[in-house]
C-alpha cells in the first residue's frame, strides 16, 4: 500500500479550515491606523462587550492565543498545587496538552473519570471525591467538562445542572473546555447562558480557532472572583498579545452578526450528512452518537489505509488511553466543509469498503 502525506485535509480537523470571511473582514477593519497595545484598544473592548452580550451577563473576558493556555491558566486560577482536577479520561487537558495544566498549576493532579461517550456523570465524580478525604489525597477542587466532548458528544443543560449541583455540594468549581462550544450551542438550540452560568459553570474556555478564527480562544469568567490577577497570569505565561486588536477583532467579526453560530450549525449539518451517507455503506457505522461536528468510525485497517492512499487525512489517536482502541478514525467538519466534500469522502469510503472485502 503506497503511503504518502495526505493531500486532502478537509476532514482532518476543524483547525485545518481557513479563516472565515467575517473574521477576515474584521481583521482588515482593525488594520487601519494606530491603536493602543496590550488590550487597551477599542476592538478588545468591543469583543469583550459582545461576549458579555452573547452570554447575557457581566462576565470577565481574556483573550489567549490557544486552548492549551486558556485551559491551563484558568485551571491554575482555581487550584493550588495540592488540589486536583477531575475530568474524563479522554479530556484534552489530560491527553493533548503536554502536561500544561499540571505545569501552570505547579502540580495540581488530574484525576481521571471513566464515562460513556466521552462524558462524565455525577456518580463517577462523587465516587472520586469520596474515595478519600485525608491529608494524603490531592484535594479535589475542580470538575472539568468538555462541551462538546472530545468524542463529538454533547451534555444537555440538565446533565450540566446535575454536575454543577454536585460541585456545589462538594465545594468544587466547574470548568468547561469549550474549544467547540459554538457547535454545542447550535446543536442543542439553546442560548449560551443555558449551558454555562445558568447551569452552574464558573469558567468557560471559549474556542475561536475551530470556529473560523485564525488564532485565539477566550477565557470567560462567570464567577468574577476567580479572575483576580488573571491578567498577570496571562502575561507571565506569554499569553498577553502586544497587538491585541488582531486577536480581538475577529471575535467581534463572528459574534456581532451571529456568524459564530451559523458556521457551527453548518459544520454540525455536514457531520450529520456524512453520518447519513455512511449509514448507507454496509459494515461501517459511527462509533459514538454524532451530535456535533465530529464523526468517529471504527474502520478496518485496510479501509483506513486505502482512504489514506487516496489522499484523505484523518486522525486515529483521539481518545486513546480512554475507551477507544485501534481503528478508531475521526472525521471532523468545519465551517468551510461543503456538501460536495462530504459526498466525495463518503463515495471513497464506500469504494474502499467494497474493494477491501472484494
Ligand atoms: C483543539 C482543542 C483545544 C485547544 O487546543 P490548542 O491546540 O491548544 O488550541 C482544547 N480542547 C479541546 C477539546 C480541543 O479539541
Coordinates of C-alpha atoms and ligand atoms in Angstrom, one line a residue:
X1 CA 0.0 0.0 0.0
X2 CA 1.6 3.3 -1.0
X3 CA 1.7 5.6 2.0
X4 CA 2.2 9.3 1.4
X5 CA 1.4 12.6 3.1
X6 CA -2.3 13.3 2.9
X7 CA -3.3 15.9 0.3
X8 CA -6.9 16.4 1.4
X9 CA -7.2 17.9 4.9
X10 CA -10.9 18.7 4.7
X11 CA -11.8 16.3 7.4
X12 CA -8.5 16.0 9.3
X13 CA -9.5 18.7 11.9
X14 CA -11.6 21.8 12.2
X15 CA -8.4 23.7 12.6
X16 CA -7.4 22.7 9.1
X17 CA -10.0 25.1 7.7
X18 CA -9.1 28.6 6.8
X19 CA -10.3 31.9 8.3
X20 CA -14.0 32.6 7.9
X21 CA -15.0 35.8 5.9
X22 CA -16.4 37.6 8.9
X23 CA -13.2 37.2 10.9
X24 CA -11.1 38.1 7.9
X25 CA -13.1 41.3 7.3
X26 CA -12.8 42.3 10.9
X27 CA -9.0 41.9 10.7
X28 CA -9.0 44.2 7.7
X29 CA -11.1 46.8 9.5
X30 CA -8.8 46.6 12.6
X31 CA -5.8 47.1 10.4
X32 CA -6.4 50.8 9.8
X33 CA -4.0 53.2 11.5
X34 CA -2.7 53.1 15.0
X35 CA -4.3 51.7 18.2
X36 CA -3.1 51.1 21.8
X37 CA -1.4 47.9 22.5
X38 CA -1.9 45.1 25.1
X39 CA -5.7 45.2 25.0
X40 CA -6.4 48.9 25.7
X41 CA -7.9 49.3 22.2
X42 CA -11.5 49.6 21.0
X43 CA -11.5 46.2 19.4
X44 CA -10.7 44.4 22.6
X45 CA -13.4 46.4 24.4
X46 CA -15.9 45.6 21.6
X47 CA -15.1 41.9 21.5
X48 CA -15.4 41.6 25.3
X49 CA -18.7 43.5 25.3
X50 CA -20.0 41.2 22.6
X51 CA -19.1 38.2 24.6
X52 CA -21.0 39.7 27.6
X53 CA -23.9 40.4 25.3
X54 CA -23.9 36.8 23.9
X55 CA -23.8 35.3 27.4
X56 CA -26.3 37.9 28.8
X57 CA -24.2 38.5 31.9
X58 CA -21.4 40.7 33.2
X59 CA -18.5 38.2 32.9
X60 CA -14.8 38.9 32.8
X61 CA -13.1 38.1 29.4
X62 CA -9.5 37.4 28.5
X63 CA -8.1 36.5 25.1
X64 CA -5.3 33.9 24.7
X65 CA -3.5 32.5 21.7
X66 CA -4.7 28.9 22.1
X67 CA -6.8 26.5 24.0
X68 CA -4.0 24.8 26.0
X69 CA -3.2 28.2 27.6
X70 CA -6.8 29.0 28.1
X71 CA -7.4 25.7 29.9
X72 CA -4.2 25.6 31.9
X73 CA -4.3 29.2 33.1
X74 CA -8.0 29.1 34.0
X75 CA -7.4 25.9 36.0
X76 CA -4.4 27.5 37.6
X77 CA -6.6 30.4 38.7
X78 CA -8.8 28.0 40.6
X79 CA -6.3 25.5 42.0
X80 CA -3.4 25.4 44.4
X81 CA -0.6 22.9 43.9
X82 CA -2.1 20.4 46.3
X83 CA -5.5 20.4 44.6
X84 CA -6.9 18.0 42.0
X85 CA -9.0 18.4 38.8
X86 CA -11.5 15.7 37.9
X87 CA -12.1 15.1 34.2
X88 CA -12.9 12.4 31.7
X89 CA -10.0 10.1 30.8
X90 CA -10.2 11.3 27.2
X91 CA -10.2 15.0 28.1
X92 CA -7.9 17.3 26.1
X93 CA -6.4 18.7 29.4
X94 CA -5.2 15.1 30.1
X95 CA -4.3 13.7 26.7
X96 CA -3.4 16.7 24.5
X97 CA -1.8 19.5 26.5
X98 CA 1.6 18.0 27.2
X99 CA 1.2 18.4 31.0
X100 CA 0.5 22.2 30.7
X101 CA -2.3 22.1 33.3
X102 CA 0.0 20.4 35.8
X103 CA 2.8 22.8 34.9
X104 CA 0.8 26.1 35.2
X105 CA -0.8 25.0 38.4
X106 CA 2.5 24.0 39.9
X107 CA 1.5 20.4 40.4
X108 CA -2.3 20.1 40.7
X109 CA -3.1 16.5 39.9
X110 CA -5.5 15.4 37.2
X111 CA -7.8 12.6 38.4
X112 CA -9.4 10.6 35.6
X113 CA -13.0 9.5 35.4
X114 CA -14.5 6.9 33.1
X115 CA -17.7 7.7 31.3
X116 CA -19.7 6.7 28.3
X117 CA -19.2 8.5 25.0
X118 CA -16.6 10.9 26.4
X119 CA -18.8 12.4 29.1
X120 CA -18.5 12.4 32.9
X121 CA -21.5 11.7 35.1
X122 CA -22.3 12.6 38.8
X123 CA -21.9 9.1 40.3
X124 CA -18.3 8.8 38.9
X125 CA -17.5 12.3 40.2
X126 CA -18.9 11.5 43.6
X127 CA -17.1 8.2 43.8
X128 CA -13.7 10.0 43.1
X129 CA -14.4 12.8 45.5
X130 CA -15.5 10.5 48.3
X131 CA -12.7 8.0 47.7
X132 CA -10.5 9.8 50.2
X133 CA -10.7 12.9 52.4
X134 CA -7.5 12.5 54.3
X135 CA -4.4 14.7 54.0
X136 CA -2.6 12.3 51.7
X137 CA -5.0 12.7 48.9
X138 CA -4.8 15.6 46.4
X139 CA -7.8 17.7 47.4
X140 CA -10.5 17.8 44.7
X141 CA -11.1 21.4 43.6
X142 CA -12.4 21.5 40.1
X143 CA -14.5 19.4 37.7
X144 CA -13.7 20.0 34.1
X145 CA -16.1 19.1 31.3
X146 CA -15.6 19.4 27.6
X147 CA -18.6 20.7 25.6
X148 CA -18.9 19.1 23.0
X149 CA -16.7 16.3 24.2
X150 CA -13.5 15.0 22.6
X151 CA -15.7 12.3 21.1
X152 CA -18.2 14.6 19.5
X153 CA -21.0 14.1 22.0
X154 CA -22.9 16.8 24.0
X155 CA -24.0 17.4 27.5
X156 CA -27.6 18.5 27.9
X157 CA -28.4 21.5 30.1
X158 CA -29.9 19.1 32.7
X159 CA -26.8 17.0 32.7
X160 CA -24.7 20.0 33.3
X161 CA -27.0 21.2 36.1
X162 CA -26.7 17.9 37.8
X163 CA -22.9 18.0 37.7
X164 CA -23.0 21.6 38.9
X165 CA -25.2 20.7 41.8
X166 CA -22.8 18.0 42.9
X167 CA -19.9 20.6 42.6
X168 CA -21.8 22.9 44.9
X169 CA -22.3 20.1 47.4
X170 CA -18.6 19.3 47.5
X171 CA -17.3 22.9 47.1
X172 CA -15.8 22.3 43.7
X173 CA -15.6 24.7 40.8
X174 CA -16.9 23.8 37.4
X175 CA -14.7 24.4 34.4
X176 CA -15.8 24.0 30.8
X177 CA -13.4 23.3 27.9
X178 CA -15.5 24.8 25.1
X179 CA -13.0 24.5 22.2
X180 CA -16.1 23.8 20.1
X181 CA -18.6 25.5 22.3
X182 CA -20.4 27.0 19.3
X183 CA -21.1 23.6 17.9
X184 CA -22.8 22.6 21.2
X185 CA -25.0 25.7 21.3
X186 CA -26.0 25.3 17.7
X187 CA -26.7 21.5 18.2
X188 CA -28.8 22.0 21.3
X189 CA -30.6 25.1 20.1
X190 CA -30.2 26.7 23.5
X191 CA -28.9 30.2 24.5
X192 CA -25.2 30.2 25.5
X193 CA -26.2 31.1 29.1
X194 CA -28.3 27.9 29.5
X195 CA -25.3 25.6 29.2
X196 CA -22.9 27.9 31.1
X197 CA -23.5 30.2 34.0
X198 CA -27.2 29.3 34.4
X199 CA -26.3 25.7 34.6
X200 CA -23.6 26.4 37.1
X201 CA -20.4 26.7 35.0
X202 CA -17.8 29.0 36.7
X203 CA -15.3 29.4 33.8
X204 CA -15.6 28.7 30.1
X205 CA -12.7 28.4 27.7
X206 CA -14.5 29.6 24.5
X207 CA -12.9 28.3 21.3
X208 CA -12.2 30.5 18.3
X209 CA -9.7 28.7 16.1
X210 CA -12.0 25.8 15.4
X211 CA -14.9 28.2 14.7
X212 CA -13.3 30.1 11.9
X213 CA -10.7 32.4 13.6
X214 CA -7.1 32.4 12.6
X215 CA -6.0 32.1 16.2
X216 CA -7.3 32.6 19.7
X217 CA -9.6 31.4 22.5
X218 CA -11.4 33.5 25.1
X219 CA -11.4 32.7 28.8
X220 CA -14.8 33.7 30.2
X221 CA -15.1 34.0 34.0
X222 CA -18.7 34.0 35.2
X223 CA -17.5 33.8 38.7
X224 CA -15.5 37.0 38.8
X225 CA -13.6 36.4 42.0
X226 CA -11.8 33.6 40.1
X227 CA -10.5 36.2 37.5
X228 CA -8.4 38.0 40.1
X229 CA -5.0 38.8 38.8
X230 CA -5.7 36.6 35.7
X231 CA -4.2 39.4 33.6
X232 CA -0.8 38.9 35.3
X233 CA -1.1 35.1 34.9
X234 CA -1.6 35.6 31.1
X235 CA 1.3 38.0 30.8
X236 CA 3.7 35.7 32.7
X237 CA 2.7 32.7 30.5
X238 CA 3.4 34.7 27.4
X239 CA -0.3 34.9 26.5
X240 CA -0.7 38.7 26.5
X241 CA -0.8 39.8 22.9
X242 CA 1.0 43.1 22.3
X243 CA -1.1 43.8 19.2
X244 CA -4.2 42.6 20.9
X245 CA -6.6 44.2 18.5
X246 CA -5.7 41.5 15.9
X247 CA -6.6 38.8 18.4
X248 CA -9.8 40.6 19.5
X249 CA -11.2 42.0 16.2
X250 CA -12.0 38.6 14.6
X251 CA -14.1 37.8 17.7
X252 CA -16.2 40.9 17.1
X253 CA -16.5 39.9 13.4
X254 CA -18.0 36.5 14.2
X255 CA -20.1 37.5 17.2
X256 CA -21.7 40.6 16.0
X257 CA -23.9 39.1 13.3
X258 CA -24.3 35.5 14.6
X259 CA -21.7 34.1 12.2
X260 CA -20.2 32.0 15.0
X261 CA -23.4 30.0 15.4
X262 CA -24.2 29.9 11.6
X263 CA -20.8 28.4 11.0
X264 CA -21.1 25.9 13.8
X265 CA -24.6 24.9 12.6
X266 CA -23.2 24.3 9.2
X267 CA -20.4 22.2 10.5
X268 CA -22.8 20.1 12.5
X269 CA -25.1 19.7 9.5
X270 CA -22.1 18.5 7.4
X271 CA -21.3 15.9 10.1
X272 CA -24.9 14.7 10.1
X273 CA -24.9 14.4 6.4
X274 CA -21.7 12.4 6.5
X275 CA -23.2 10.1 9.1
X276 CA -26.3 9.7 6.9
X277 CA -24.2 8.8 3.9
X278 CA -22.2 6.4 5.9
X279 CA -25.3 4.6 7.2
X280 CA -25.8 3.5 3.6
X281 CA -22.4 1.8 3.5
X282 CA -22.5 -1.7 4.8
X283 CA -20.5 -2.7 7.8
X284 CA -19.3 0.7 9.0
X285 CA -21.0 2.9 11.4
X286 CA -20.3 5.7 13.8
X287 CA -18.5 4.7 17.0
X288 CA -20.4 7.4 19.0
X289 CA -23.6 9.3 18.6
X290 CA -23.0 12.1 16.0
X291 CA -24.2 15.1 18.0
X292 CA -21.9 17.9 16.8
X293 CA -19.3 18.2 14.0
X294 CA -17.3 15.0 14.5
X295 CA -17.9 11.6 13.1
X296 CA -15.9 8.7 14.6
X297 CA -15.7 5.4 12.8
X298 CA -14.2 2.0 13.5
X299 CA -12.6 1.4 10.1
X300 CA -10.9 -1.9 9.2
X301 CA -7.1 -1.2 8.9
X302 CA -7.2 -1.9 5.1
X303 CA -10.0 0.5 4.6
X304 CA -8.2 3.2 6.6
X305 CA -5.0 2.6 4.6
X306 CA -6.9 2.7 1.3
X307 CA -8.5 6.0 2.3
X308 CA -5.1 7.5 3.2
X309 CA -3.8 6.2 -0.1
X310 CA -6.5 8.3 -1.8
X311 CA -5.1 11.3 0.0
X312 CA -7.6 11.7 2.8
X313 CA -6.0 12.9 6.1
X314 CA -7.7 12.0 9.4
X315 CA -6.8 11.4 13.0
X316 CA -6.8 8.0 14.6
X317 CA -5.4 8.7 18.0
X318 CA -8.1 10.9 19.6
X319 CA -9.3 9.4 22.8
X320 CA -6.5 6.9 23.0
X321 CA -6.0 5.9 26.6
X322 CA -9.7 6.2 27.1
X323 CA -12.3 3.9 25.8
X324 CA -11.1 3.8 22.3
X325 CA -9.0 1.2 20.6
X326 CA -7.2 0.7 17.3
X327 CA -9.0 1.6 14.2
X328 CA -10.9 4.5 15.6
X329 CA -10.8 7.2 13.0
X330 CA -12.1 10.7 13.3
X331 CA -13.6 12.9 10.6
X332 CA -14.2 16.5 11.5
X333 CA -16.4 19.0 9.7
X334 CA -15.8 22.8 9.8
X335 CA -17.5 26.0 8.7
X336 CA -15.9 25.5 5.3
X337 CA -16.8 21.8 4.7
X338 CA -19.1 21.6 1.7
X339 CA -21.8 19.0 0.8
X340 CA -19.5 18.1 -2.2
X341 CA -16.6 17.3 0.2
X342 CA -18.9 15.1 2.2
X343 CA -20.1 13.3 -0.9
X344 CA -16.5 12.8 -2.1
X345 CA -15.4 11.3 1.2
X346 CA -18.4 9.1 1.5
X347 CA -18.0 7.9 -2.1
X348 CA -14.4 7.0 -1.5
X349 CA -15.3 5.2 1.8
X350 CA -17.9 3.1 0.0
X351 CA -15.4 2.1 -2.7
X352 CA -12.7 1.4 -0.2
X353 CA -15.0 -0.8 1.9
X354 CA -16.2 -2.7 -1.1
X355 CA -12.7 -3.3 -2.5
X356 CA -11.3 -4.3 0.8
X357 CA -13.9 -7.1 1.1
X358 CA -13.7 -8.0 -2.6
Ligands
LIG1 C1 -8.4 21.9 20.0 C2 -8.8 21.7 21.4 C3 -8.3 22.6 22.4 C4 -7.3 23.7 22.1 O1 -6.1 23.2 21.7 P1 -4.9 24.2 21.3 O2 -4.2 23.4 20.2 O3 -4.1 24.4 22.5 O4 -5.5 25.5 20.8 C5 -8.8 22.4 23.7 N1 -9.7 21.5 24.0 C6 -10.2 20.7 23.0 C7 -11.3 19.7 23.4 C8 -9.8 20.8 21.7 O5 -10.3 19.9 20.8

